[in-house]
Tab-separated table of C-alpha atoms in Angstrom:
chain	number	residue	atom	x	y	z
A	1	MET	CA	8.881	-1.779	-4.185
A	2	LYS	CA	5.847	-0.333	-2.435
A	3	LEU	CA	3.348	1.467	-4.634
A	4	SER	CA	1.174	4.292	-3.344
A	5	VAL	CA	-1.199	6.885	-4.787
A	6	LEU	CA	-1.501	10.665	-4.772
A	7	ASP	CA	-4.982	11.838	-5.748
A	8	GLN	CA	-5.509	15.539	-6.509
A	9	GLY	CA	-9.237	15.293	-7.159
A	10	ILE	CA	-8.861	16.042	-10.861
A	11	ILE	CA	-12.035	17.395	-12.477
A	12	ALA	CA	-12.307	16.382	-16.130
A	13	LYS	CA	-14.065	18.613	-18.650
A	14	GLY	CA	-17.789	17.894	-18.672
A	15	GLU	CA	-17.616	16.518	-15.137
A	16	THR	CA	-18.962	18.047	-11.921
A	17	ALA	CA	-17.041	18.314	-8.658
A	18	GLU	CA	-19.463	15.774	-7.176
A	19	GLN	CA	-18.576	13.305	-9.925
A	20	ALA	CA	-14.857	13.936	-9.455
A	21	LEU	CA	-15.045	13.242	-5.722
A	22	ALA	CA	-17.157	10.145	-6.359
A	23	GLN	CA	-14.328	8.953	-8.622
A	24	THR	CA	-11.886	9.715	-5.798
A	25	VAL	CA	-13.823	7.379	-3.518
A	26	ALA	CA	-14.049	4.679	-6.193
A	27	LEU	CA	-10.313	4.871	-6.883
A	28	ALA	CA	-9.455	4.578	-3.189
A	29	LYS	CA	-11.546	1.434	-2.851
A	30	ALA	CA	-9.949	-0.029	-5.985
A	31	VAL	CA	-6.321	0.588	-5.001
A	32	ASP	CA	-7.040	-0.694	-1.494
A	33	GLU	CA	-8.136	-3.979	-3.052
A	34	LEU	CA	-5.115	-3.931	-5.393
A	35	GLY	CA	-2.675	-3.819	-2.485
A	36	TYR	CA	-1.357	-0.260	-2.688
A	37	HIS	CA	0.437	0.889	0.464
A	38	ARG	CA	-1.000	4.387	1.011
A	39	ILE	CA	-3.150	7.029	-0.655
A	40	TRP	CA	-2.752	10.766	-0.084
A	41	TYR	CA	-4.881	13.761	-0.975
A	42	SER	CA	-3.503	17.142	-1.971
A	43	GLU	CA	-4.611	20.610	-0.862
A	44	HIS	CA	-5.313	23.064	-3.684
A	45	HIS	CA	-7.276	26.295	-3.398
A	46	SER	CA	-9.127	28.487	-5.893
A	47	SER	CA	-8.876	25.885	-8.664
A	48	ARG	CA	-11.617	24.972	-11.112
A	49	GLY	CA	-9.775	21.839	-12.128
A	50	LEU	CA	-9.058	20.266	-8.730
A	51	ALA	CA	-11.661	19.196	-6.171
A	52	SER	CA	-9.216	18.386	-3.360
A	53	THR	CA	-9.367	21.554	-1.269
A	54	ALA	CA	-9.909	20.066	2.209
A	55	PRO	CA	-7.832	16.863	2.288
A	56	GLU	CA	-8.423	16.151	5.979
A	57	ILE	CA	-12.147	15.802	5.217
A	58	VAL	CA	-11.433	13.425	2.358
A	59	VAL	CA	-9.048	11.414	4.559
A	60	ALA	CA	-11.761	10.919	7.168
A	61	HIS	CA	-14.206	9.626	4.584
A	62	ILE	CA	-11.759	7.446	2.655
A	63	ALA	CA	-10.415	5.815	5.807
A	64	SER	CA	-13.981	4.838	6.721
A	65	VAL	CA	-14.677	3.106	3.382
A	66	THR	CA	-11.333	1.271	2.953
A	67	LYS	CA	-9.783	-1.552	4.932
A	68	ASN	CA	-6.011	-1.791	4.733
A	69	ILE	CA	-4.484	1.122	2.851
A	70	ARG	CA	-2.875	3.983	4.778
A	71	VAL	CA	-4.678	7.285	4.203
A	72	GLY	CA	-3.241	10.763	4.540
A	73	THR	CA	-2.563	14.219	3.223
A	74	GLY	CA	-0.118	15.172	0.554
A	75	GLY	CA	-0.265	17.596	2.119
A	76	VAL	CA	-1.752	19.997	4.635
A	77	MET	CA	-0.470	23.483	3.775
A	78	LEU	CA	0.453	24.361	7.332
A	79	MET	CA	1.258	28.016	6.665
A	80	HIS	CA	-2.492	28.678	6.744
A	81	TYR	CA	-3.378	26.909	9.988
A	82	ALA	CA	-2.809	26.806	13.734
A	83	PRO	CA	-0.567	23.887	14.744
A	84	TYR	CA	-2.809	23.136	17.707
A	85	LYS	CA	-5.869	22.605	15.510
A	86	VAL	CA	-3.961	20.459	12.964
A	87	ALA	CA	-2.702	18.300	15.836
A	88	GLU	CA	-6.239	17.829	17.156
A	89	VAL	CA	-7.572	16.895	13.715
A	90	PHE	CA	-4.930	14.250	13.060
A	91	ASN	CA	-4.966	12.850	16.568
A	92	THR	CA	-8.710	12.394	16.083
A	93	LEU	CA	-8.182	10.651	12.751
A	94	ALA	CA	-5.505	8.407	14.270
A	95	THR	CA	-7.840	7.513	17.138
A	96	LEU	CA	-10.618	6.585	14.731
A	97	HIS	CA	-8.284	4.658	12.396
A	98	PRO	CA	-5.248	3.376	14.331
A	99	HIS	CA	-2.048	2.633	12.367
A	100	ARG	CA	-3.534	3.939	9.102
A	101	ILE	CA	-3.259	7.749	9.161
A	102	ASP	CA	-0.496	9.914	7.642
A	103	LEU	CA	0.007	13.634	8.147
A	104	GLY	CA	1.906	14.948	5.144
A	105	ILE	CA	2.810	18.625	5.458
A	106	GLY	CA	3.514	20.989	2.579
A	107	ARG	CA	5.331	24.323	2.745
A	108	ALA	CA	3.677	25.888	-0.310
A	109	PRO	CA	0.485	27.987	-0.263
A	110	GLY	CA	-1.488	25.564	-2.429
A	111	GLY	CA	-3.139	28.390	-4.340
A	112	ASP	CA	-2.782	31.868	-5.780
A	113	TYR	CA	-2.330	35.099	-3.846
A	114	GLY	CA	-6.058	35.715	-3.660
A	115	ALA	CA	-6.548	32.357	-1.965
A	116	MET	CA	-3.667	33.085	0.398
A	117	LEU	CA	-5.291	36.351	1.468
A	118	ALA	CA	-8.663	34.668	1.950
A	119	LEU	CA	-7.103	31.975	4.125
A	120	SER	CA	-5.332	34.589	6.237
A	121	GLN	CA	-8.493	36.737	6.456
A	122	GLY	CA	-6.878	39.516	4.481
A	123	LYS	CA	-3.799	39.718	6.681
A	124	ARG	CA	-0.231	39.271	5.481
A	125	PRO	CA	0.321	35.497	5.143
A	126	GLU	CA	2.939	33.979	7.425
A	127	LEU	CA	5.704	32.763	5.140
A	128	ASP	CA	8.819	32.652	7.283
A	129	ASN	CA	8.057	30.372	10.227
A	130	ILE	CA	6.960	27.128	8.622
A	131	TYR	CA	9.523	24.891	10.324
A	132	GLU	CA	8.652	26.336	13.725
A	133	LYS	CA	4.981	25.577	13.003
A	134	ILE	CA	5.836	22.030	11.934
A	135	GLU	CA	7.785	21.405	15.128
A	136	GLU	CA	4.972	22.896	17.209
A	137	THR	CA	2.421	20.647	15.475
A	138	LEU	CA	4.507	17.564	16.236
A	139	GLN	CA	4.903	18.618	19.865
A	140	TYR	CA	1.164	19.065	20.315
A	141	MET	CA	0.409	15.717	18.667
A	142	ASN	CA	2.866	13.962	20.946
A	143	GLN	CA	1.860	15.852	24.125
A	144	LYS	CA	5.354	17.392	24.322
A	145	HIS	CA	4.461	21.031	23.763
A	146	PRO	CA	5.728	23.420	26.490
A	147	ASN	CA	2.220	24.965	26.664
A	148	THR	CA	0.957	23.093	29.708
A	149	GLN	CA	-2.394	24.842	29.671
A	150	ALA	CA	-3.608	22.949	26.597
A	151	PHE	CA	-3.163	19.497	25.166
A	152	ALA	CA	-4.195	18.289	21.739
A	153	GLY	CA	-6.739	15.574	22.337
A	154	PRO	CA	-7.767	12.950	21.899
A	155	ILE	CA	-4.616	11.113	22.952
A	156	ALA	CA	-4.199	8.496	20.240
A	157	SER	CA	-2.793	5.051	21.034
A	158	SER	CA	-0.868	5.188	17.754
A	159	LEU	CA	0.393	8.474	16.356
A	160	PRO	CA	0.079	9.230	12.653
A	161	GLU	CA	3.131	8.903	10.459
A	162	THR	CA	4.365	12.422	9.722
A	163	TRP	CA	5.890	13.428	6.387
A	164	LEU	CA	7.377	16.572	4.912
A	165	LEU	CA	6.791	17.230	1.222
A	166	GLY	CA	9.383	18.780	-1.058
A	167	SER	CA	10.062	19.423	-4.733
A	168	SER	CA	13.581	20.883	-4.707
A	169	GLY	CA	15.400	18.889	-2.034
A	170	ASN	CA	15.806	21.921	0.233
A	171	SER	CA	13.595	20.435	2.955
A	172	ALA	CA	15.220	16.976	3.087
A	173	ARG	CA	17.516	17.799	6.003
A	174	GLN	CA	14.734	19.463	7.995
A	175	ALA	CA	12.533	16.393	7.532
A	176	ALA	CA	15.376	14.193	8.754
A	177	GLU	CA	16.169	16.269	11.824
A	178	LEU	CA	12.487	16.353	12.802
A	179	GLY	CA	12.201	12.571	12.462
A	180	MET	CA	9.685	12.814	9.629
A	181	GLY	CA	9.361	10.909	6.383
A	182	TYR	CA	10.413	12.737	3.225
A	183	SER	CA	8.271	12.783	0.082
A	184	TYR	CA	9.868	14.206	-3.062
A	185	ALA	CA	7.550	15.435	-5.823
A	186	HIS	CA	9.276	14.425	-9.039
A	187	PHE	CA	6.115	15.522	-10.885
A	188	ILE	CA	6.922	19.082	-9.773
A	189	GLY	CA	10.713	19.181	-9.544
A	190	GLY	CA	11.356	16.898	-12.475
A	191	GLN	CA	14.802	15.782	-11.379
A	192	LEU	CA	16.168	13.318	-8.853
A	193	GLU	CA	19.535	13.871	-7.192
A	194	THR	CA	21.415	11.358	-5.076
A	195	THR	CA	22.532	14.073	-2.646
A	196	ILE	CA	18.925	14.833	-1.655
A	197	PHE	CA	18.277	11.353	-0.350
A	198	GLU	CA	21.764	10.827	1.056
A	199	GLN	CA	21.397	14.019	3.091
A	200	TYR	CA	18.056	12.830	4.435
A	201	ARG	CA	19.413	9.426	5.451
A	202	HIS	CA	22.556	10.882	7.022
A	203	HIS	CA	20.739	13.401	9.213
A	204	PHE	CA	17.710	11.309	10.155
A	205	THR	CA	16.892	11.357	13.871
A	206	PRO	CA	14.372	8.777	15.123
A	207	SER	CA	11.201	10.253	16.578
A	208	TYR	CA	7.959	9.163	18.190
A	209	PHE	CA	6.396	9.424	14.749
A	210	MET	CA	8.969	7.461	12.753
A	211	GLU	CA	11.723	5.154	14.002
A	212	LYS	CA	13.578	4.756	10.707
A	213	PRO	CA	14.025	7.001	7.664
A	214	GLN	CA	11.297	6.634	5.063
A	215	MET	CA	11.233	8.219	1.625
A	216	ASN	CA	8.927	8.130	-1.336
A	217	VAL	CA	8.822	9.840	-4.711
A	218	GLY	CA	5.693	11.105	-6.455
A	219	TYR	CA	5.650	10.380	-10.192
A	220	ALA	CA	3.208	11.672	-12.828
A	221	THR	CA	2.670	8.396	-14.621
A	222	ILE	CA	0.840	7.561	-17.846
A	223	THR	CA	0.779	3.926	-18.960
A	224	ALA	CA	-0.994	2.171	-21.828
A	225	ASP	CA	-0.736	-1.002	-23.880
A	226	SER	CA	1.555	0.733	-26.383
A	227	LYS	CA	3.966	3.649	-26.306
A	228	GLU	CA	1.879	5.428	-28.946
A	229	GLU	CA	-1.306	5.119	-26.902
A	230	ALA	CA	0.468	6.388	-23.799
A	231	GLU	CA	1.771	9.407	-25.705
A	232	PHE	CA	-1.768	10.133	-26.874
A	233	GLU	CA	-3.146	9.942	-23.314
A	234	ALA	CA	-0.338	12.202	-22.068
A	235	ALA	CA	-1.489	15.093	-24.250
A	236	SER	CA	-4.077	16.025	-21.603
A	237	LEU	CA	-1.405	16.262	-18.918
A	238	ASP	CA	0.929	18.175	-21.243
A	239	LEU	CA	-1.707	20.892	-21.570
A	240	MET	CA	-2.547	20.820	-17.873
A	241	PHE	CA	1.081	21.458	-16.887
A	242	LEU	CA	1.358	24.215	-19.491
A	243	ASN	CA	-1.793	25.924	-18.209
A	244	ILE	CA	-0.592	25.732	-14.604
A	245	GLU	CA	2.596	27.534	-15.612
A	246	LYS	CA	0.487	30.226	-17.252
A	247	GLY	CA	-1.786	30.583	-14.239
A	248	ILE	CA	-4.779	29.154	-16.106
A	249	SER	CA	-7.212	27.157	-13.987
A	250	GLY	CA	-9.670	24.796	-15.619
A	251	PRO	CA	-10.798	21.200	-15.974
A	252	LEU	CA	-8.686	18.491	-17.583
A	253	VAL	CA	-9.490	18.258	-21.293
A	254	SER	CA	-9.481	15.177	-23.496
A	255	PRO	CA	-6.364	14.180	-25.464
A	256	GLU	CA	-8.251	14.969	-28.675
A	257	GLU	CA	-8.957	18.519	-27.537
A	258	ALA	CA	-5.432	19.005	-26.224
A	259	LEU	CA	-3.932	17.868	-29.537
A	260	SER	CA	-6.263	20.129	-31.510
A	261	ARG	CA	-5.008	23.262	-29.742
A	262	SER	CA	-2.681	25.694	-31.490
A	263	TYR	CA	0.626	25.951	-29.618
A	264	SER	CA	3.297	28.607	-29.991
A	265	GLU	CA	6.928	27.618	-30.329
A	266	MET	CA	7.430	28.653	-26.700
A	267	ASP	CA	4.495	26.448	-25.669
A	268	LYS	CA	6.052	23.505	-27.500
A	269	MET	CA	9.355	24.094	-25.752
A	270	ARG	CA	7.623	24.151	-22.353
A	271	ILE	CA	5.680	20.984	-23.140
A	272	GLU	CA	8.890	19.219	-24.102
A	273	ALA	CA	10.663	20.481	-20.977
A	274	ASN	CA	7.789	19.369	-18.748
A	275	ARG	CA	8.117	15.818	-20.007
A	276	ARG	CA	10.982	15.396	-17.544
A	277	ARG	CA	8.279	15.631	-14.869
A	278	MET	CA	6.390	12.665	-16.350
A	279	ILE	CA	6.948	8.961	-16.988
A	280	VAL	CA	5.071	7.920	-20.115
A	281	GLY	CA	5.104	4.503	-21.770
A	282	THR	CA	3.970	0.924	-21.555
A	283	THR	CA	3.590	-0.629	-18.127
A	284	LYS	CA	6.902	-2.458	-18.474
A	285	GLU	CA	8.706	0.705	-19.633
A	286	VAL	CA	7.361	2.710	-16.707
A	287	ALA	CA	8.116	-0.099	-14.251
A	288	GLU	CA	11.687	-0.317	-15.541
A	289	THR	CA	12.193	3.405	-14.870
A	290	LEU	CA	10.810	3.033	-11.345
A	291	ARG	CA	13.088	0.060	-10.663
A	292	GLN	CA	16.127	1.889	-11.998
A	293	ASN	CA	15.378	4.822	-9.699
A	294	GLU	CA	14.926	2.436	-6.789
A	295	GLN	CA	18.400	0.996	-7.380
A	296	LYS	CA	20.104	4.333	-8.037
A	297	TYR	CA	18.544	6.411	-5.269
A	298	GLY	CA	17.400	3.801	-2.754
A	299	ILE	CA	13.760	4.834	-3.068
A	300	GLN	CA	11.583	1.890	-2.134
A	301	GLU	CA	8.182	3.541	-2.471
A	302	ALA	CA	6.734	5.132	-5.599
A	303	MET	CA	3.685	7.363	-5.234
A	304	ILE	CA	1.808	7.210	-8.526
A	305	VAL	CA	-0.039	10.298	-9.771
A	306	ALA	CA	-1.996	8.979	-12.765
A	307	ILE	CA	-3.686	11.920	-14.476
A	308	HIS	CA	-5.746	10.555	-17.371
A	309	TYR	CA	-8.797	12.180	-18.904
A	310	SER	CA	-10.346	8.714	-19.210
A	311	ARG	CA	-11.237	7.275	-15.805
A	312	THR	CA	-11.016	3.796	-17.319
A	313	SER	CA	-7.454	4.269	-18.543
A	314	ARG	CA	-6.493	5.893	-15.251
A	315	LEU	CA	-7.655	2.873	-13.284
A	316	LYS	CA	-5.917	0.626	-15.801
A	317	THR	CA	-2.599	2.322	-14.989
A	318	TYR	CA	-2.998	1.446	-11.329
A	319	GLN	CA	-4.145	-2.086	-12.131
A	320	SER	CA	-1.320	-2.811	-14.554
A	321	LEU	CA	1.375	-1.471	-12.220
A	322	ALA	CA	-0.046	-3.490	-9.325
A	323	LYS	CA	0.193	-6.612	-11.460
A	324	GLU	CA	3.682	-5.757	-12.733
A	325	PHE	CA	5.002	-5.289	-9.197
A	326	GLY	CA	3.134	-8.294	-7.808
A	327	LEU	CA	1.306	-6.370	-5.101
A	328	LEU	CA	-1.249	-9.102	-4.550
A	329	SER	CA	1.080	-12.063	-5.017
C-alpha cells in the first residue's frame, strides 16, 4: 500500500502561524525521507486554527525543498477562481517540477459565507457550474480549450496529475468520466461504500492527465505505543471536530485541556459519532484497519491526516506507519 499525507497547516494553541508553517516544511522533508508517495495541502479560509489558505504557494515551496515526494493540493477550491489562471499556475509548477505535481480540486467553499463573499468580491458566489469549470481547467492545461485566442502557458513537458476530492461519493462518476483521480475524505464522510469505488472504476475514461484509474482515501489517524495513549492524544481532535460542527474557529488545544472541558450530553453524542471519522489505536491496529479497507474496497493508497497537538507524536505516527508498511525496505 502507498502511504501519503494531507497537511492542513494545523495551528496548535500557543503557536504562531509562522511556527505552524515551519512545521509544515519540516514534516514534508521528513515524510519525503520516509518514502511517502505524495503530500497535499488543503485550502481553508477565515480560520484561526489552520494556516493552509493558499496551497499553491505552499506547493511551490515544498516542491523546492523535497526530492522525491509528489506535491499537490487537496485541494484548490475552484469555485472561487478562473480556470485559466489555475491552469497557468499548475502548468508553471509542473514545468518547474516535472512528474511531481498534483492538482487536487475541491467543490466546497473551504470557508464560511463571509469568506465566500470576500473571495467573490461581494458578488453572489458561483455554486452551480463547478464541473464545467473543472473541465475548462483541464482543457486549458492540456491546450485543448476551444478559446484559440489564449493558451495557458508555459506548456509543460509533463502535465500534473489531476484529482477530484469528495466526501460523499457523489463526485466519483464525474471524476471517472473526466479521467481524473478520485480522493475520498473518510475523515469528513466517515463511511466507505463499495459502490463509490466500483462506480469510479466502471466509468473511468483515460485522459492526458491519468491513463488508469487511481483512488486514495484520506484518514484522520492517531497512533501511539498503546491504545490508551492513542485515546488520550485523540481528545484534541475530538474537540476540534466538535468545534468545527459548531462553527467555532480556533487553534488545536492539548489533550489535557480538551479532557478538562465540560461537555453536554449532546456534545458527548457528537464526539462519539465523529469517532467513525477517525482511526485511533496502536500502529499495528491502525495498519490492520488500513489493510482491511485495501482488501475490501481495492484502495491501494492511504492519505494520512495525523492531527496531534504534540508535533513529536504527530511525526511518530508517520514514522511508525512508514516502518509498519515497509516504505523504505
